[in-house]
mmCIF file of C-alpha atoms in Angstrom:
data_model
loop_
_atom_site.group_PDB
_atom_site.id
_atom_site.type_symbol
_atom_site.label_atom_id
_atom_site.label_comp_id
_atom_site.label_asym_id
_atom_site.label_seq_id
_atom_site.Cartn_x
_atom_site.Cartn_y
_atom_site.Cartn_z
ATOM 1 C CA ALA A 1 -12.038 -17.017 16.623
ATOM 2 C CA ALA A 2 -14.457 -17.345 19.024
ATOM 3 C CA THR A 3 -14.435 -18.072 23.290
ATOM 4 C CA LEU A 4 -17.516 -19.060 25.338
ATOM 5 C CA ILE A 5 -17.305 -17.975 28.850
ATOM 6 C CA LYS A 6 -19.247 -18.779 31.933
ATOM 7 C CA ASN A 7 -18.925 -17.351 35.601
ATOM 8 C CA GLY A 8 -15.366 -16.786 34.843
ATOM 9 C CA LYS A 9 -14.634 -20.456 33.238
ATOM 10 C CA ILE A 10 -13.877 -21.002 29.629
ATOM 11 C CA ILE A 11 -16.417 -23.367 28.211
ATOM 12 C CA ALA A 12 -14.926 -23.547 24.764
ATOM 13 C CA ALA A 13 -12.848 -21.738 22.261
ATOM 14 C CA ALA A 14 -12.207 -22.522 18.278
ATOM 15 C CA GLN A 15 -10.443 -20.704 15.430
ATOM 16 C CA GLU A 16 -12.554 -20.488 12.268
ATOM 17 C CA GLU A 17 -9.713 -21.610 10.264
ATOM 18 C CA ARG A 18 -10.090 -25.170 11.999
ATOM 19 C CA PHE A 19 -13.440 -25.635 10.085
ATOM 20 C CA THR A 20 -12.802 -23.900 6.787
ATOM 21 C CA ARG A 21 -9.288 -25.085 6.396
ATOM 22 C CA LYS A 22 -8.259 -21.773 5.254
ATOM 23 C CA LYS A 23 -5.227 -20.225 7.452
ATOM 24 C CA ASN A 24 -5.577 -17.500 8.955
ATOM 25 C CA ASP A 25 -9.126 -17.194 8.043
ATOM 26 C CA GLN A 26 -10.464 -13.340 8.133
ATOM 27 C CA SER A 27 -14.368 -14.096 7.605
ATOM 28 C CA PHE A 28 -16.784 -14.202 10.533
ATOM 29 C CA PRO A 29 -16.268 -16.852 12.858
ATOM 30 C CA ARG A 30 -19.859 -18.410 12.226
ATOM 31 C CA PHE A 31 -18.426 -21.853 12.719
ATOM 32 C CA ALA A 32 -16.440 -21.153 15.703
ATOM 33 C CA ILE A 33 -19.550 -19.543 17.660
ATOM 34 C CA ASN A 34 -21.687 -22.333 16.445
ATOM 35 C CA PHE A 35 -18.957 -24.845 17.938
ATOM 36 C CA CYS A 36 -18.963 -22.822 21.066
ATOM 37 C CA LEU A 37 -22.906 -22.661 21.751
ATOM 38 C CA GLU A 38 -23.051 -26.482 20.914
ATOM 39 C CA GLU A 39 -20.527 -27.224 23.649
ATOM 40 C CA ALA A 40 -22.546 -25.257 26.158
ATOM 41 C CA GLY A 41 -26.008 -26.643 24.945
ATOM 42 C CA ILE A 42 -27.212 -23.261 24.420
ATOM 43 C CA ASN A 43 -28.677 -20.678 21.848
ATOM 44 C CA PRO A 44 -27.520 -17.048 21.204
ATOM 45 C CA SER A 45 -30.735 -15.569 22.901
ATOM 46 C CA GLU A 46 -29.153 -17.224 25.941
ATOM 47 C CA LEU A 47 -26.116 -15.105 25.960
ATOM 48 C CA GLU A 48 -25.725 -12.313 28.780
ATOM 49 C CA ALA A 49 -23.289 -10.310 26.004
ATOM 50 C CA VAL A 50 -20.964 -10.513 23.037
ATOM 51 C CA VAL A 51 -17.784 -8.894 23.759
ATOM 52 C CA TYR A 52 -15.577 -7.707 20.788
ATOM 53 C CA TYR A 53 -11.772 -7.466 20.983
ATOM 54 C CA ASP A 54 -10.758 -4.280 19.204
ATOM 55 C CA ASN A 55 -12.358 -0.323 18.857
ATOM 56 C CA ALA A 56 -12.774 -0.021 15.350
ATOM 57 C CA TYR A 57 -13.299 3.702 15.566
ATOM 58 C CA LEU A 58 -9.805 4.447 16.947
ATOM 59 C CA THR A 59 -8.320 2.030 14.499
ATOM 60 C CA LEU A 60 -9.749 4.220 11.736
ATOM 61 C CA GLU A 61 -8.566 7.532 13.653
ATOM 62 C CA ARG A 62 -5.099 6.115 13.241
ATOM 63 C CA ILE A 63 -5.769 5.117 9.554
ATOM 64 C CA MET A 64 -6.820 8.511 8.852
ATOM 65 C CA TYR A 65 -4.000 10.176 10.546
ATOM 66 C CA SER A 66 -1.707 7.755 8.595
ATOM 67 C CA PHE A 67 -3.135 8.672 5.215
ATOM 68 C CA LEU A 68 -3.162 12.579 6.042
ATOM 69 C CA LYS A 69 0.656 12.191 7.165
ATOM 70 C CA THR A 70 1.654 10.591 4.246
ATOM 71 C CA TYR A 71 -0.493 11.935 1.261
ATOM 72 C CA PRO A 72 -0.491 11.746 -1.546
ATOM 73 C CA ASN A 73 1.838 8.415 -1.453
ATOM 74 C CA SER A 74 -0.860 6.883 0.614
ATOM 75 C CA LEU A 75 -3.693 7.126 -2.055
ATOM 76 C CA ARG A 76 -3.421 4.049 -3.614
ATOM 77 C CA SER A 77 -3.503 2.056 -0.540
ATOM 78 C CA TRP A 78 -6.553 4.290 0.832
ATOM 79 C CA ASN A 79 -8.505 3.382 -2.177
ATOM 80 C CA LYS A 80 -7.728 -0.376 -1.441
ATOM 81 C CA TYR A 81 -8.280 -0.342 2.036
ATOM 82 C CA ILE A 82 -11.072 2.237 3.214
ATOM 83 C CA PRO A 83 -14.020 0.080 1.146
ATOM 84 C CA LYS A 84 -13.791 -2.650 3.298
ATOM 85 C CA TRP A 85 -13.913 -0.344 6.292
ATOM 86 C CA LEU A 86 -16.765 1.406 5.232
ATOM 87 C CA THR A 87 -18.884 -1.815 4.409
ATOM 88 C CA HIS A 88 -17.592 -4.020 7.243
ATOM 89 C CA LYS A 89 -15.146 -3.301 10.112
ATOM 90 C CA LEU A 90 -16.853 -0.115 11.208
ATOM 91 C CA PHE A 91 -20.518 -2.133 11.312
ATOM 92 C CA VAL A 92 -19.236 -5.366 13.715
ATOM 93 C CA PRO A 93 -21.815 -5.046 15.980
ATOM 94 C CA SER A 94 -24.844 -5.224 13.263
ATOM 95 C CA LEU A 95 -22.877 -8.096 11.835
ATOM 96 C CA ILE A 96 -23.072 -10.133 14.878
ATOM 97 C CA ARG A 97 -26.673 -9.049 15.213
ATOM 98 C CA LYS A 98 -27.304 -10.222 11.661
ATOM 99 C CA GLN A 99 -25.131 -13.425 11.793
ATOM 100 C CA LEU A 100 -26.075 -14.147 15.213
ATOM 101 C CA LYS A 101 -29.832 -13.366 15.203
ATOM 102 C CA TYR A 102 -28.978 -11.883 18.658
ATOM 103 C CA LYS A 103 -30.657 -8.894 20.304
ATOM 104 C CA GLY A 104 -28.614 -8.535 23.593
ATOM 105 C CA LYS A 105 -25.727 -6.574 24.940
ATOM 106 C CA ILE A 106 -22.649 -6.033 22.441
ATOM 107 C CA LEU A 107 -19.248 -4.393 24.090
ATOM 108 C CA HIS A 108 -16.096 -4.044 22.690
ATOM 109 C CA THR A 109 -12.476 -3.056 24.314
ATOM 110 C CA TYR A 110 -9.283 -2.088 23.402
ATOM 111 C CA HIS A 111 -7.273 -4.290 21.460
ATOM 112 C CA HIS A 112 -4.121 -4.566 23.901
ATOM 113 C CA ARG A 113 -6.658 -4.536 26.909
ATOM 114 C CA SER A 114 -7.803 -7.972 25.213
ATOM 115 C CA HIS A 115 -4.183 -9.078 25.012
ATOM 116 C CA LEU A 116 -3.526 -8.288 28.846
ATOM 117 C CA ALA A 117 -6.639 -10.202 29.772
ATOM 118 C CA SER A 118 -6.180 -13.153 27.516
ATOM 119 C CA ALA A 119 -2.705 -13.575 29.208
ATOM 120 C CA PHE A 120 -3.807 -12.696 32.917
ATOM 121 C CA PHE A 121 -7.206 -14.610 33.531
ATOM 122 C CA PRO A 122 -6.345 -18.086 32.368
ATOM 123 C CA SER A 123 -3.081 -17.814 34.225
ATOM 124 C CA PRO A 124 -2.828 -19.274 38.124
ATOM 125 C CA PHE A 125 -1.593 -15.762 39.445
ATOM 126 C CA LYS A 126 -3.994 -13.525 41.410
ATOM 127 C CA SER A 127 -1.902 -10.470 40.691
ATOM 128 C CA SER A 128 1.055 -9.941 38.321
ATOM 129 C CA ALA A 129 2.700 -7.483 35.946
ATOM 130 C CA ILE A 130 1.711 -7.992 32.134
ATOM 131 C CA LEU A 131 3.287 -6.940 29.015
ATOM 132 C CA THR A 132 2.095 -7.167 25.514
ATOM 133 C CA ILE A 133 3.975 -6.499 22.341
ATOM 134 C CA ASP A 134 2.352 -6.650 18.722
ATOM 135 C CA GLY A 135 2.180 -4.529 15.545
ATOM 136 C CA VAL A 136 -0.547 -2.302 16.512
ATOM 137 C CA GLY A 137 -3.976 -2.228 18.249
ATOM 138 C CA GLU A 138 -5.703 1.093 17.789
ATOM 139 C CA TRP A 139 -3.015 3.140 18.414
ATOM 140 C CA THR A 140 -1.005 0.956 21.074
ATOM 141 C CA THR A 141 1.874 -1.078 20.136
ATOM 142 C CA ALA A 142 3.134 -2.408 23.331
ATOM 143 C CA SER A 143 1.607 -1.908 27.066
ATOM 144 C CA ILE A 144 2.034 -2.729 30.473
ATOM 145 C CA GLY A 145 -0.548 -3.455 32.917
ATOM 146 C CA ILE A 146 -1.126 -4.481 36.467
ATOM 147 C CA GLY A 147 -3.845 -7.689 37.295
ATOM 148 C CA LYS A 148 -5.292 -8.058 40.232
ATOM 149 C CA ASN A 149 -8.260 -10.766 40.911
ATOM 150 C CA ASN A 150 -10.672 -9.790 38.084
ATOM 151 C CA THR A 151 -9.208 -6.391 37.206
ATOM 152 C CA ILE A 152 -6.792 -4.996 34.804
ATOM 153 C CA ASN A 153 -5.123 -1.515 34.836
ATOM 154 C CA MET A 154 -3.129 -0.365 31.977
ATOM 155 C CA VAL A 155 -0.194 1.413 33.225
ATOM 156 C CA LYS A 156 1.838 2.696 30.110
ATOM 157 C CA GLU A 157 2.233 2.153 26.566
ATOM 158 C CA ILE A 158 4.108 2.804 23.421
ATOM 159 C CA SER A 159 2.082 4.316 20.385
ATOM 160 C CA PHE A 160 1.966 3.859 16.608
ATOM 161 C CA PRO A 161 4.007 4.446 14.594
ATOM 162 C CA ASP A 162 6.740 3.069 17.201
ATOM 163 C CA SER A 163 6.375 -0.379 17.134
ATOM 164 C CA VAL A 164 8.759 -3.468 17.902
ATOM 165 C CA GLY A 165 6.269 -5.816 16.011
ATOM 166 C CA LEU A 166 6.238 -3.634 12.692
ATOM 167 C CA LEU A 167 9.740 -3.853 13.081
ATOM 168 C CA TYR A 168 9.867 -7.510 12.954
ATOM 169 C CA SER A 169 7.311 -7.666 10.341
ATOM 170 C CA SER A 170 9.470 -5.213 8.277
ATOM 171 C CA PHE A 171 12.234 -7.833 8.377
ATOM 172 C CA THR A 172 9.839 -10.300 7.688
ATOM 173 C CA GLN A 173 8.760 -8.801 4.242
ATOM 174 C CA PHE A 174 12.170 -7.924 3.764
ATOM 175 C CA LEU A 175 13.268 -11.453 3.415
ATOM 176 C CA GLY A 176 10.695 -12.136 1.171
ATOM 177 C CA PHE A 177 8.219 -13.835 3.663
ATOM 178 C CA LYS A 178 4.436 -12.540 4.004
ATOM 179 C CA VAL A 179 3.724 -10.024 6.635
ATOM 180 C CA ASN A 180 1.600 -11.148 9.648
ATOM 181 C CA SER A 181 1.895 -14.759 8.361
ATOM 182 C CA GLY A 182 5.933 -15.484 7.877
ATOM 183 C CA GLU A 183 7.123 -13.956 11.148
ATOM 184 C CA TYR A 184 7.089 -17.463 12.801
ATOM 185 C CA LYS A 185 9.792 -18.477 10.078
ATOM 186 C CA MET A 186 11.977 -15.709 10.704
ATOM 187 C CA MET A 187 11.941 -16.553 14.787
ATOM 188 C CA GLY A 188 12.540 -20.326 13.704
ATOM 189 C CA LEU A 189 15.486 -19.374 11.544
ATOM 190 C CA ALA A 190 17.044 -16.594 13.927
ATOM 191 C CA PRO A 191 18.917 -19.400 16.111
ATOM 192 C CA TYR A 192 21.237 -20.484 13.054
ATOM 193 C CA GLY A 193 22.289 -16.756 12.700
ATOM 194 C CA GLU A 194 24.659 -14.280 13.971
ATOM 195 C CA PRO A 195 23.977 -11.029 15.228
ATOM 196 C CA ILE A 196 26.151 -9.119 12.633
ATOM 197 C CA TYR A 197 23.777 -6.348 11.980
ATOM 198 C CA TYR A 198 22.976 -5.649 15.908
ATOM 199 C CA ASP A 199 25.004 -2.198 15.863
ATOM 200 C CA LEU A 200 23.487 -1.144 12.402
ATOM 201 C CA ILE A 201 19.936 -1.884 13.380
ATOM 202 C CA LEU A 202 20.250 -0.058 17.163
ATOM 203 C CA ASN A 203 22.606 2.889 15.280
ATOM 204 C CA ASN A 204 20.029 3.479 12.440
ATOM 205 C CA LEU A 205 16.629 1.978 12.631
ATOM 206 C CA ILE A 206 15.535 2.126 16.338
ATOM 207 C CA LYS A 207 16.385 4.093 19.432
ATOM 208 C CA LEU A 208 16.420 1.927 22.687
ATOM 209 C CA ASN A 209 15.322 4.719 25.671
ATOM 210 C CA GLU A 210 16.696 4.036 29.490
ATOM 211 C CA ASP A 211 12.787 2.909 30.155
ATOM 212 C CA GLY A 212 12.692 -0.093 27.515
ATOM 213 C CA SER A 213 10.531 2.046 24.890
ATOM 214 C CA ILE A 214 11.462 2.857 21.557
ATOM 215 C CA LYS A 215 11.686 5.279 18.830
ATOM 216 C CA ILE A 216 11.559 4.091 15.140
ATOM 217 C CA ASN A 217 13.678 5.967 12.636
ATOM 218 C CA GLN A 218 10.728 6.232 9.942
ATOM 219 C CA LYS A 219 13.367 7.384 7.374
ATOM 220 C CA TYR A 220 13.815 3.747 6.558
ATOM 221 C CA PHE A 221 10.249 2.569 6.391
ATOM 222 C CA ASN A 222 6.888 2.895 4.246
ATOM 223 C CA TYR A 223 4.374 1.038 6.561
ATOM 224 C CA LEU A 224 2.901 4.475 7.340
ATOM 225 C CA GLU A 225 1.696 4.970 3.875
ATOM 226 C CA GLY A 226 -0.233 1.360 4.099
ATOM 227 C CA SER A 227 1.887 -0.453 1.447
ATOM 228 C CA VAL A 228 5.072 -2.111 1.698
ATOM 229 C CA MET A 229 7.148 -2.348 5.141
ATOM 230 C CA THR A 230 10.685 -0.826 3.893
ATOM 231 C CA ASN A 231 11.982 1.455 1.392
ATOM 232 C CA LYS A 232 15.220 2.050 -0.587
ATOM 233 C CA ASN A 233 17.030 3.482 2.271
ATOM 234 C CA PHE A 234 16.359 0.533 4.284
ATOM 235 C CA GLU A 235 17.523 -1.706 1.727
ATOM 236 C CA ASN A 236 20.743 0.514 0.801
ATOM 237 C CA LEU A 237 21.479 0.192 4.656
ATOM 238 C CA PHE A 238 21.948 -3.526 4.524
ATOM 239 C CA LYS A 239 23.503 -3.117 1.086
ATOM 240 C CA ILE A 240 21.119 -5.041 -0.807
#
């Protein structure tokens, strides 16, 4: 996706999938960018800066940690994903310059700071507490921030591999849906069910601390290896 901001105001925003008609399109958002530039009536040379929502170097650090932690089981996933990192994800600034023919300033920020910003800055509030929860961004899986005027301070965070989002995605895959795609289906089905596994989950899969943070019992999960989300222990727990 791409967004164009001028003097703190959103001029235009669009997702690449709206133009390519490919759901969850992960390709470089050249059509979305062109749309934003056309809406503003400018060309790339007039941009003061291009800001990217992630820190790829810290993400690679986490991937390396996961690989070494689970070697040799993670070798297959490593061989599958590392070429993409070495040819693409580590060189996003170069890709931006090439695609936009852009010579100006390029910045990147932290994944969860981007989430905090996307929630607070478009809101009508001048100050607010902000909570983010997702799968993982760099090392962070959930964060608390304080927004005031045009600044955001990250106060506290939960780190990988402890993640509410990855727990949710684990159940998504376990039920036969696609990770990072089918979670909304499970969310839609949830109101029709009964919480018969509530105690089983809290007693085995996740420890809920007094401050609201969590600890995931990795005995039941395989996502550290980068392959499937859960393992046989998870299946046996639910008697599947």
